[in-house]
Coordinates of C-alpha atoms in Angstrom, one line a residue:
X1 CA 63.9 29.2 -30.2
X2 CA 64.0 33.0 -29.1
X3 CA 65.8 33.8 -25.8
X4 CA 63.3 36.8 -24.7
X5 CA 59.8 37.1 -24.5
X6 CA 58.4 40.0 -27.1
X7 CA 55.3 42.1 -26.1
X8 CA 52.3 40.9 -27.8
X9 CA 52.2 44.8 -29.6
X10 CA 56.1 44.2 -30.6
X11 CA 56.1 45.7 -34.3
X12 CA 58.7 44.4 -37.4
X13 CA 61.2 47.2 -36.0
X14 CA 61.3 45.9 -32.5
X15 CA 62.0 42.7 -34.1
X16 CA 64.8 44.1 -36.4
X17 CA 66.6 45.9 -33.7
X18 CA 67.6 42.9 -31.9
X19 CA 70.2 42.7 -34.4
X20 CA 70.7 45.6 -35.7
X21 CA 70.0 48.4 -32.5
X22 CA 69.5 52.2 -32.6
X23 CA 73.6 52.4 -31.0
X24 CA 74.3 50.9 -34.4
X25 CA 72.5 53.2 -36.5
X26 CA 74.4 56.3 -34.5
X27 CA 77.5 55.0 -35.5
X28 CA 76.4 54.3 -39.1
X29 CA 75.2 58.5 -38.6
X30 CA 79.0 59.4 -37.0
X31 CA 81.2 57.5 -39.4
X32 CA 79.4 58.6 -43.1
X33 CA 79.7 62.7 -41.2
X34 CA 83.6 61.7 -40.4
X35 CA 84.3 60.2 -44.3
X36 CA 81.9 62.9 -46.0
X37 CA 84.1 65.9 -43.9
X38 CA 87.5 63.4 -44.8
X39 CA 86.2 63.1 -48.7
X40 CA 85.1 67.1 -49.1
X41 CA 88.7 67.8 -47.1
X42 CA 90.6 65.8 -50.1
X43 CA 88.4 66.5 -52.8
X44 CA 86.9 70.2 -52.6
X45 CA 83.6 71.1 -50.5
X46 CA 80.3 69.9 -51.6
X47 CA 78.1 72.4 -50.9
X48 CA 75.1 70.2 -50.9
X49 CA 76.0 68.3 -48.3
X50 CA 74.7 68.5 -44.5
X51 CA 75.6 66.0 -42.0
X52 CA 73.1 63.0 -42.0
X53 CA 70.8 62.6 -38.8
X54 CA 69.4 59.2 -37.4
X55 CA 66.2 59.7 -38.5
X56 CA 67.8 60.6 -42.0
X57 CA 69.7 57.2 -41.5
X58 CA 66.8 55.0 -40.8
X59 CA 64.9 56.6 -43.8
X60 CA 68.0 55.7 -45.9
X61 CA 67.9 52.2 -44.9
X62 CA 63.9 52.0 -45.2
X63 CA 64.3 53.1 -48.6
X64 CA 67.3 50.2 -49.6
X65 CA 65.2 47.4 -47.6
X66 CA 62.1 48.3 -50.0
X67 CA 63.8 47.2 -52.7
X68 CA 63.8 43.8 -51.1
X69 CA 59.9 43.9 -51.7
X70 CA 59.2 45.2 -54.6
X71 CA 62.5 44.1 -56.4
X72 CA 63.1 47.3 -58.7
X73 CA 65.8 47.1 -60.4
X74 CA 67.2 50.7 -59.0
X75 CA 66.9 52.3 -56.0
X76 CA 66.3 55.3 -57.4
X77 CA 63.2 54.2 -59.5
X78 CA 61.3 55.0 -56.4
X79 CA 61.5 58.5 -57.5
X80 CA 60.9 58.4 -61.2
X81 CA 57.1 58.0 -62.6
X82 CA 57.5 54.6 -64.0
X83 CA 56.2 51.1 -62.7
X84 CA 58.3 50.7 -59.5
X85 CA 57.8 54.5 -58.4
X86 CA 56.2 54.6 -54.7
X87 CA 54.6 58.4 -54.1
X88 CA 53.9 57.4 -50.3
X89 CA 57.3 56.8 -49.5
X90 CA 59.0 58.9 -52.0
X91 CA 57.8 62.0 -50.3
X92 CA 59.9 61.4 -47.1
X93 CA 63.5 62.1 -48.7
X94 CA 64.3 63.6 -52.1
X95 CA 66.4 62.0 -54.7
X96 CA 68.9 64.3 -54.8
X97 CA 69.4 64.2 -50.3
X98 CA 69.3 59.5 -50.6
X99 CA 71.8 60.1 -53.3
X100 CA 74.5 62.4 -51.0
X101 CA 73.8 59.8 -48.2
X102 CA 74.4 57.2 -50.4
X103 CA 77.3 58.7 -51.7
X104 CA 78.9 59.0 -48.1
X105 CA 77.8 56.2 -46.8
X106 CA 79.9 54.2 -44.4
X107 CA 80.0 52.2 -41.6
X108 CA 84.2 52.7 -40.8
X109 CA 85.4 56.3 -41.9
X110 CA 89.1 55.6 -41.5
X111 CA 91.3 52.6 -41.6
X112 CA 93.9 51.9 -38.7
X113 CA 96.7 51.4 -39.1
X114 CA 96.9 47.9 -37.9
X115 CA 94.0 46.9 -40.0
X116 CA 95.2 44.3 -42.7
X117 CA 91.3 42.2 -43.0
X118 CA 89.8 43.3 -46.6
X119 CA 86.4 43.4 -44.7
X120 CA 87.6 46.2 -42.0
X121 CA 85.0 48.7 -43.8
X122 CA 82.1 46.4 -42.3
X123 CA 83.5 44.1 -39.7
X124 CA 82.4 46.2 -36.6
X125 CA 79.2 45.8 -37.9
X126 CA 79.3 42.2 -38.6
X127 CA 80.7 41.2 -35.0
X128 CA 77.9 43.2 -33.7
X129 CA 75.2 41.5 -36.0
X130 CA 76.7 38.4 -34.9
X131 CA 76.6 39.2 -31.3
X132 CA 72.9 39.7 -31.7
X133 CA 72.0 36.3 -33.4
X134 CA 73.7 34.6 -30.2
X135 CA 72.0 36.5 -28.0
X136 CA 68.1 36.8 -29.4
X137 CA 68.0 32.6 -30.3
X138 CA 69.1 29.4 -29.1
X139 CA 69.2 26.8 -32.3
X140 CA 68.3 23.5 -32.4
X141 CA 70.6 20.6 -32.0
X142 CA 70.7 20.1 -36.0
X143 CA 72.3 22.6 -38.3
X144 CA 73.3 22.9 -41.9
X145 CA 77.0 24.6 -43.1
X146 CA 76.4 25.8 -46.7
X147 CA 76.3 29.1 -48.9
X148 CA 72.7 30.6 -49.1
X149 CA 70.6 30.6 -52.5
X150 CA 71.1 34.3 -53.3
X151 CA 68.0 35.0 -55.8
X152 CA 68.9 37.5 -58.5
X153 CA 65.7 39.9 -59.8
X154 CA 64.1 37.8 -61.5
X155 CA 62.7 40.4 -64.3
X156 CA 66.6 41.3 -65.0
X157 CA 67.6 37.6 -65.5
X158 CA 64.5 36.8 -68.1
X159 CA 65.9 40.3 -70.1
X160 CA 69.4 40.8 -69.9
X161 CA 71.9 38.8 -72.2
X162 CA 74.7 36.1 -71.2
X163 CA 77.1 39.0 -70.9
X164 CA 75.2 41.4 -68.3
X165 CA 74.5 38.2 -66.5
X166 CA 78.1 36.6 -66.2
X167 CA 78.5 40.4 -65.4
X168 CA 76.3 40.7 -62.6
X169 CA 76.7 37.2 -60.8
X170 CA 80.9 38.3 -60.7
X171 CA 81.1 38.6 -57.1
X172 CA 84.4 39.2 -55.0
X173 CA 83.1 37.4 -51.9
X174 CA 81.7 34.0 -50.9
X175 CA 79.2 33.7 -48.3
X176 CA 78.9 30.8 -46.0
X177 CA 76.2 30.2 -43.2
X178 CA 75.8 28.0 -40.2
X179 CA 72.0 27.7 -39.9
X180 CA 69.1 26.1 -37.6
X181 CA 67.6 23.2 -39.6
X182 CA 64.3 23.4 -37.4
X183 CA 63.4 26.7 -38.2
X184 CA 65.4 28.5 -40.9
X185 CA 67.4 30.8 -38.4
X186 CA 70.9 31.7 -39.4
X187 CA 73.4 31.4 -36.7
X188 CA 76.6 32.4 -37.9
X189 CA 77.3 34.4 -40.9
X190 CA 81.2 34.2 -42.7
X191 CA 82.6 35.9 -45.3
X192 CA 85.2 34.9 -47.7
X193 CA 86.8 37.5 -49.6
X194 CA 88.3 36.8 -53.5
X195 CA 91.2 39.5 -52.6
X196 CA 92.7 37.2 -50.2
X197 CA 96.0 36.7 -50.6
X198 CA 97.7 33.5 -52.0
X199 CA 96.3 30.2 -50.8
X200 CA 93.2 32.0 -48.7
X201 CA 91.7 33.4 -51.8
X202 CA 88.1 32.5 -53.3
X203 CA 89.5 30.6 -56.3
X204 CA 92.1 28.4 -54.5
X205 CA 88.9 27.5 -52.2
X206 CA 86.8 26.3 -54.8
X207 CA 89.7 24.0 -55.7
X208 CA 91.0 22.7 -52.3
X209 CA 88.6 21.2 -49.6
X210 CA 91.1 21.8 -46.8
X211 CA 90.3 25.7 -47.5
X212 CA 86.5 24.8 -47.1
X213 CA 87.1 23.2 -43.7
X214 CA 88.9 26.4 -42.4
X215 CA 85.2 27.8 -43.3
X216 CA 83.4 25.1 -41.6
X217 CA 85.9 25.7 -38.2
X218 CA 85.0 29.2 -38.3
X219 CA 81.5 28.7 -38.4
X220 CA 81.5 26.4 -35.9
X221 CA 83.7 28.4 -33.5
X222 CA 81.1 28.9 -30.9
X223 CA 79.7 25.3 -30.8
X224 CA 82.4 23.6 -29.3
X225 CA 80.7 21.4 -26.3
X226 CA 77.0 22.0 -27.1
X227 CA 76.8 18.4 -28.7
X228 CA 75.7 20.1 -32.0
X229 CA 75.0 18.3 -35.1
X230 CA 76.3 19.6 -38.2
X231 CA 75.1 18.2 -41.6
X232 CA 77.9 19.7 -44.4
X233 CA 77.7 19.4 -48.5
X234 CA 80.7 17.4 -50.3
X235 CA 83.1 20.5 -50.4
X236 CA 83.3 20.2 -46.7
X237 CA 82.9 16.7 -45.6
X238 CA 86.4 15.2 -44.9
X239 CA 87.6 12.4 -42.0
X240 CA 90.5 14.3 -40.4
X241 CA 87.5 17.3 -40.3
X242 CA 84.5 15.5 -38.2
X243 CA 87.3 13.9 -35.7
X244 CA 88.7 17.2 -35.1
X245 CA 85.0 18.3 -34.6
X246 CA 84.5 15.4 -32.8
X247 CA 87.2 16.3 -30.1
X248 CA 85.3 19.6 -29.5
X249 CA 81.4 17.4 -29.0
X250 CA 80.5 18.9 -32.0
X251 CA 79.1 15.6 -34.4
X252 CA 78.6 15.6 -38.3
X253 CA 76.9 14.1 -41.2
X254 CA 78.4 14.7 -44.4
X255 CA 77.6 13.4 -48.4
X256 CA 80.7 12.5 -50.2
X257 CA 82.5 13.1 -53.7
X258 CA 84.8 11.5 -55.1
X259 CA 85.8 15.0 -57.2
X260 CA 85.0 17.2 -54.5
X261 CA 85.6 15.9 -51.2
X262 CA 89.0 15.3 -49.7
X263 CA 88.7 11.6 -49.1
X264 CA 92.1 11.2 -47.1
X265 CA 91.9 8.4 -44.8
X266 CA 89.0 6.9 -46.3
X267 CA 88.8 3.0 -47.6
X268 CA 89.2 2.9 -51.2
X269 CA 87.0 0.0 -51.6
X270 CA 84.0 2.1 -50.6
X271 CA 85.0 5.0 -52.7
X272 CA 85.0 2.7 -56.3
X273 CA 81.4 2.1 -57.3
X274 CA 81.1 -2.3 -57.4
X275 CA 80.7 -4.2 -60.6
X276 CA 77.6 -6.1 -59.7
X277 CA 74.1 -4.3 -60.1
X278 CA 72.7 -3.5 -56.8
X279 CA 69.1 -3.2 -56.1
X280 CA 67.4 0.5 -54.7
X281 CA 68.2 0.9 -51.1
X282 CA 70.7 -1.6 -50.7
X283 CA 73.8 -0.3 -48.8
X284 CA 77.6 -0.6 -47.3
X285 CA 79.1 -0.1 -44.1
X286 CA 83.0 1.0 -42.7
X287 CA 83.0 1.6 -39.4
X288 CA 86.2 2.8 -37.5
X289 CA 85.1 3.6 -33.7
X290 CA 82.1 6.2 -34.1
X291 CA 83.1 7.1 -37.5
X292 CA 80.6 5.1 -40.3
X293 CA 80.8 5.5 -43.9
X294 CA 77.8 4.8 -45.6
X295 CA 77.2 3.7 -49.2
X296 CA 73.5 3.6 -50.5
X297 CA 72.4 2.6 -53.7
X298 CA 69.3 4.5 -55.4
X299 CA 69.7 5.2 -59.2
X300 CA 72.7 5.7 -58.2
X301 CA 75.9 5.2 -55.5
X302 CA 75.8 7.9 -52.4
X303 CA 78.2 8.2 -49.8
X304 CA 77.8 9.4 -46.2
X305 CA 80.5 9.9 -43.7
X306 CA 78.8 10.3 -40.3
X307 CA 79.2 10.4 -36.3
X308 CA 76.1 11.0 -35.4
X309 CA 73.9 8.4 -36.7
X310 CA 73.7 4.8 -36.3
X311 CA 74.9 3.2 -39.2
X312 CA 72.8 0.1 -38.3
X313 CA 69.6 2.0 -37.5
X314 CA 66.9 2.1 -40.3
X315 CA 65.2 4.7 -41.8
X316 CA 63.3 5.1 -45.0
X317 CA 63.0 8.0 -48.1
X318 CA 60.0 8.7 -49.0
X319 CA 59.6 9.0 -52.9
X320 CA 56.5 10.4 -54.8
X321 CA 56.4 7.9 -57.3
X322 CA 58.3 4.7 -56.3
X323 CA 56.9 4.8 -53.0
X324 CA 59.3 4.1 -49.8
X325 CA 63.0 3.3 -49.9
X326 CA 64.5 1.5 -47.3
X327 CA 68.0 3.5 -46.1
X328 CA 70.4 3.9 -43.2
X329 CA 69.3 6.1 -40.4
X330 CA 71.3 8.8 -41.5
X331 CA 71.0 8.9 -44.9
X332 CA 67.1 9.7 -44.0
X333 CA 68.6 12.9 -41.6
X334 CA 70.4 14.3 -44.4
X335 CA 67.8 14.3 -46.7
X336 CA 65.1 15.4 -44.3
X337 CA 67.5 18.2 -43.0
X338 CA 68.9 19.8 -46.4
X339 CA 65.1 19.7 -48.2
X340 CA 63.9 21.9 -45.3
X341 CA 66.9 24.0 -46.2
X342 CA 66.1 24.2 -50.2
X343 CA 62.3 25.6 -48.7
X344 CA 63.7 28.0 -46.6
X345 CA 65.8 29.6 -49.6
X346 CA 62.7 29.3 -51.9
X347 CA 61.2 31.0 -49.2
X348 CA 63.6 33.5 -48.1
X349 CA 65.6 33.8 -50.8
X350 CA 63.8 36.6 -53.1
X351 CA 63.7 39.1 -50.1
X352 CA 67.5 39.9 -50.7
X353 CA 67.4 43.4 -51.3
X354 CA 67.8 44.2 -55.0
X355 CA 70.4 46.8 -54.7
X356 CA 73.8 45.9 -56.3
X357 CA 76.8 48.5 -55.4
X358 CA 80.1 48.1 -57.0
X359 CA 82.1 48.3 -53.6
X360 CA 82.7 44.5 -52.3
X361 CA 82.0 45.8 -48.7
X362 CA 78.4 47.6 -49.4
X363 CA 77.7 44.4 -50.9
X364 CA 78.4 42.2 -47.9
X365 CA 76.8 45.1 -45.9
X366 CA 73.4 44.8 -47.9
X367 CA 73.5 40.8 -48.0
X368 CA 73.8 40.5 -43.8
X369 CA 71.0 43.3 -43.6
X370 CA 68.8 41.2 -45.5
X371 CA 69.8 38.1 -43.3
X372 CA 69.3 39.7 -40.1
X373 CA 65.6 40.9 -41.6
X374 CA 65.0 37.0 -42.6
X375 CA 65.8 36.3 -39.0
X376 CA 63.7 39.2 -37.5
X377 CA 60.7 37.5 -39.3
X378 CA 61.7 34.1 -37.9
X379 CA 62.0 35.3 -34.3
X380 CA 58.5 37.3 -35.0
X381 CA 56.5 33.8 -36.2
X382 CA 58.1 32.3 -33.4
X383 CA 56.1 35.5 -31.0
X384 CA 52.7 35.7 -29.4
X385 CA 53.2 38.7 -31.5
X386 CA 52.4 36.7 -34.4
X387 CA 49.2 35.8 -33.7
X388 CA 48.1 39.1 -33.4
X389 CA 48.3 40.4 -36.3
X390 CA 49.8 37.8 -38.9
X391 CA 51.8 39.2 -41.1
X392 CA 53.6 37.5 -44.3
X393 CA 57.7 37.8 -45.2
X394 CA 56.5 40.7 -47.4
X395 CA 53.7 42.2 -45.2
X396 CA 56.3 42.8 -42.2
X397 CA 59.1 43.7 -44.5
X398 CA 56.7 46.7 -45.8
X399 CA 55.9 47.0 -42.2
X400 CA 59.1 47.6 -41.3
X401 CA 60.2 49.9 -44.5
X402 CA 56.9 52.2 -43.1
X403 CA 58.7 51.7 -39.7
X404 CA 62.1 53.4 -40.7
X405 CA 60.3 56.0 -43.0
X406 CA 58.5 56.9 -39.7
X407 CA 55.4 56.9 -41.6
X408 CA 52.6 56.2 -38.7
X409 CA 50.4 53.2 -39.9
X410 CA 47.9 51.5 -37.3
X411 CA 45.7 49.7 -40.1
X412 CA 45.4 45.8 -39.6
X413 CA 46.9 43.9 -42.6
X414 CA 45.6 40.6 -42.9

């Protein structure tokens, strides 16, 4: 749970600044005045432009986080007179002023000269986001490694065609999360860029598992010792990966595939599916010291590779319509622990905010803001602020848009 105790009048933008703090936002406000001055230097003086202030910079992040809300397709249609046009909000900047901030906007002016990551344009702010997640909440002893549901407007998928869609969903990046299985909170955020060179890029590690454990280590980079458990998806689950992990206390629970897992070191004979018919909830077991593989009939063969579990402990699934099916221990954690997962994306998922730049960075940028407001919410239910005044995932994101906009609000929403 949280680390610190929040007043009982905390509001959403307390909450939000445990990540992402006003020291932040001043160097968001110094680098976009350094690039705009390096950009009008190169390319001719805009006359339009005057430096950008904090309160200018927390208006221009109020007005991107609304989108996360109200999911308009653009920005901008805050402005216009159509459906998704806000006058209360609109009145605070004009078009023309968001879209020279916009325009300018940057969170690193100028590269170094040592710099050779593709993410250098945002990974000061990352490291600090991160920084903040460890520091505001402790997670539970189960987590989940996998890449978060990322809803797309909704609206623009039932009306664009195939084309604007296999358009849209082209992204240069992966993103990968560590989260707490007990409450929703992500722990650790990483980014994998398509641009990387050779073996490290996007499309070699949607091919080679060894790639996706390199993901999974860095994840789990600061839970060596802390006797962690880490259930992973088939891409990551491998041997030679848990008993590294293993090594460092950190314990796993993984499914299997055949296709998609790298099965080195694994017993063939469990791996091949046996001739005769096997009845629901019947199962295998390979042990080899802590290490069990688990295979568990139900409409189907599935395969667990676990350290953390019993393999001779029972548990049970529970189904809807057949009733209860008797299964390994583990098998029952997995399921359990990945369905609260699937509820927190249905949950969380469509409050990604709706803006969609062109540069890789901005989008990363825009993606871990929306995390770190997902996690402000978390650490707010979690408050004896909460209680107070009770406000939904879209109640304290408007909150918090009124917040940046510095638009005074004291009126109870229930």
């Amino acid at each position: 749970g949280p680390t610190r105790k929040m007043p009982l009048t905390a509001s959403a933008m307390d909450f939000f600044q445990l990540f992402v703090p006003d020291n932040v936002l001043k160097n968001m406000v110094v680098q976009t005045n350094m690039y705009a001055k390096k950009y009008q230097e190169r390319f001719g003086s805009d006359d339009a432009w005057i430096d950008v202030t904090l309160t200018e910079m927390k208006a221009f992040l109020g007005y991107m986080i609304s989108t996360s809300i109200h999911h308009c397709e653009s920005v901008l249609s805050i402005w216009s007179s159509g459906f998704y046009s806000n006058r209360s909000i609109a009145l605070i900047m004009t078009q023309s002023r968001f879209e020279k901030i916009l325009k300018y906007f940057h969170i690193v002016a100028f590269r170094s000269s040592q710099t050779t990551h593709g993410l250098y344009k945002i990974q000061p702010f990352l490291d600090s986001l991160q920084n903040g997640f460890d520091s505001a909440f402790r997670p539970s002893q189960t987590q989940v490694l996998h890449e978060p549901l990322i809803d797309e407007d909704p609206i623009f998928i039932a009306t664009c065609t195939e084309r604007e869609l296999r358009k849209r969903k082209k992204r240069k990046f992966s993103l990968w999360v560590r989260q707490c299985s007990s409450t929703g909170f992500i722990c650790q955020i990483y980014v994998h860029l398509k641009e990387g060179s050779g073996a490290d890029g996007l499309d070699a590690l949607k091919n080679k598992p060894q790639l996706h454990s390199m993901v999974a280590k860095s994840l789990c980079q600061n839970a060596s010792g802390k006797n962690y458990i880490i259930f992973t998806g088939p891409s990551i689950t491998s041997l030679n990966l848990f008993e590294e992990f293993e090594k460092q206390e950190i314990y796993c629970c993984g499914l299997l595939s055949a296709r998609k897992s790298d099965c080195t070191g694994l017993p063939p004979t469990m791996l091949n599916n046996p001739e005769t018919p096997q009845a629901r909830g019947q199962y295998r077991i390979k042990m080899k010291g802590n290490m069990s593989l688990i295979c568990w009939y139900n409409k189907g063969h599935f395969r667990f590779l676990t350290n953390a579990y019993s393999p001779v402990q029972q548990g049970v699934i529970i189904k809807r319509k057949s009733g209860e099916i008797p299964c390994p221990l583990a098998v029952e954690a997995f399921a359990a622990h990945l369905s609260y997962i699937c509820k927190y994306d249905d949950k969380y998922s469509k409050y990604f905010i709706s803006h969609k730049p062109n540069k890789t960075w901005q989008q990363v940028f825009w993606f871990a803001i929306s995390i770190a407001i997902n996690n402000a919410y978390i650490l707010y239910k979690m408050s004896e602020a909460y209680p107070v005044s009770r406000y939904s995932r879209a109640q304290f994101g408007e909150r918090l848009v009124r917040e940046l906009l510095g638009l005074e609000d004291t009126s109870p929403s229930h």
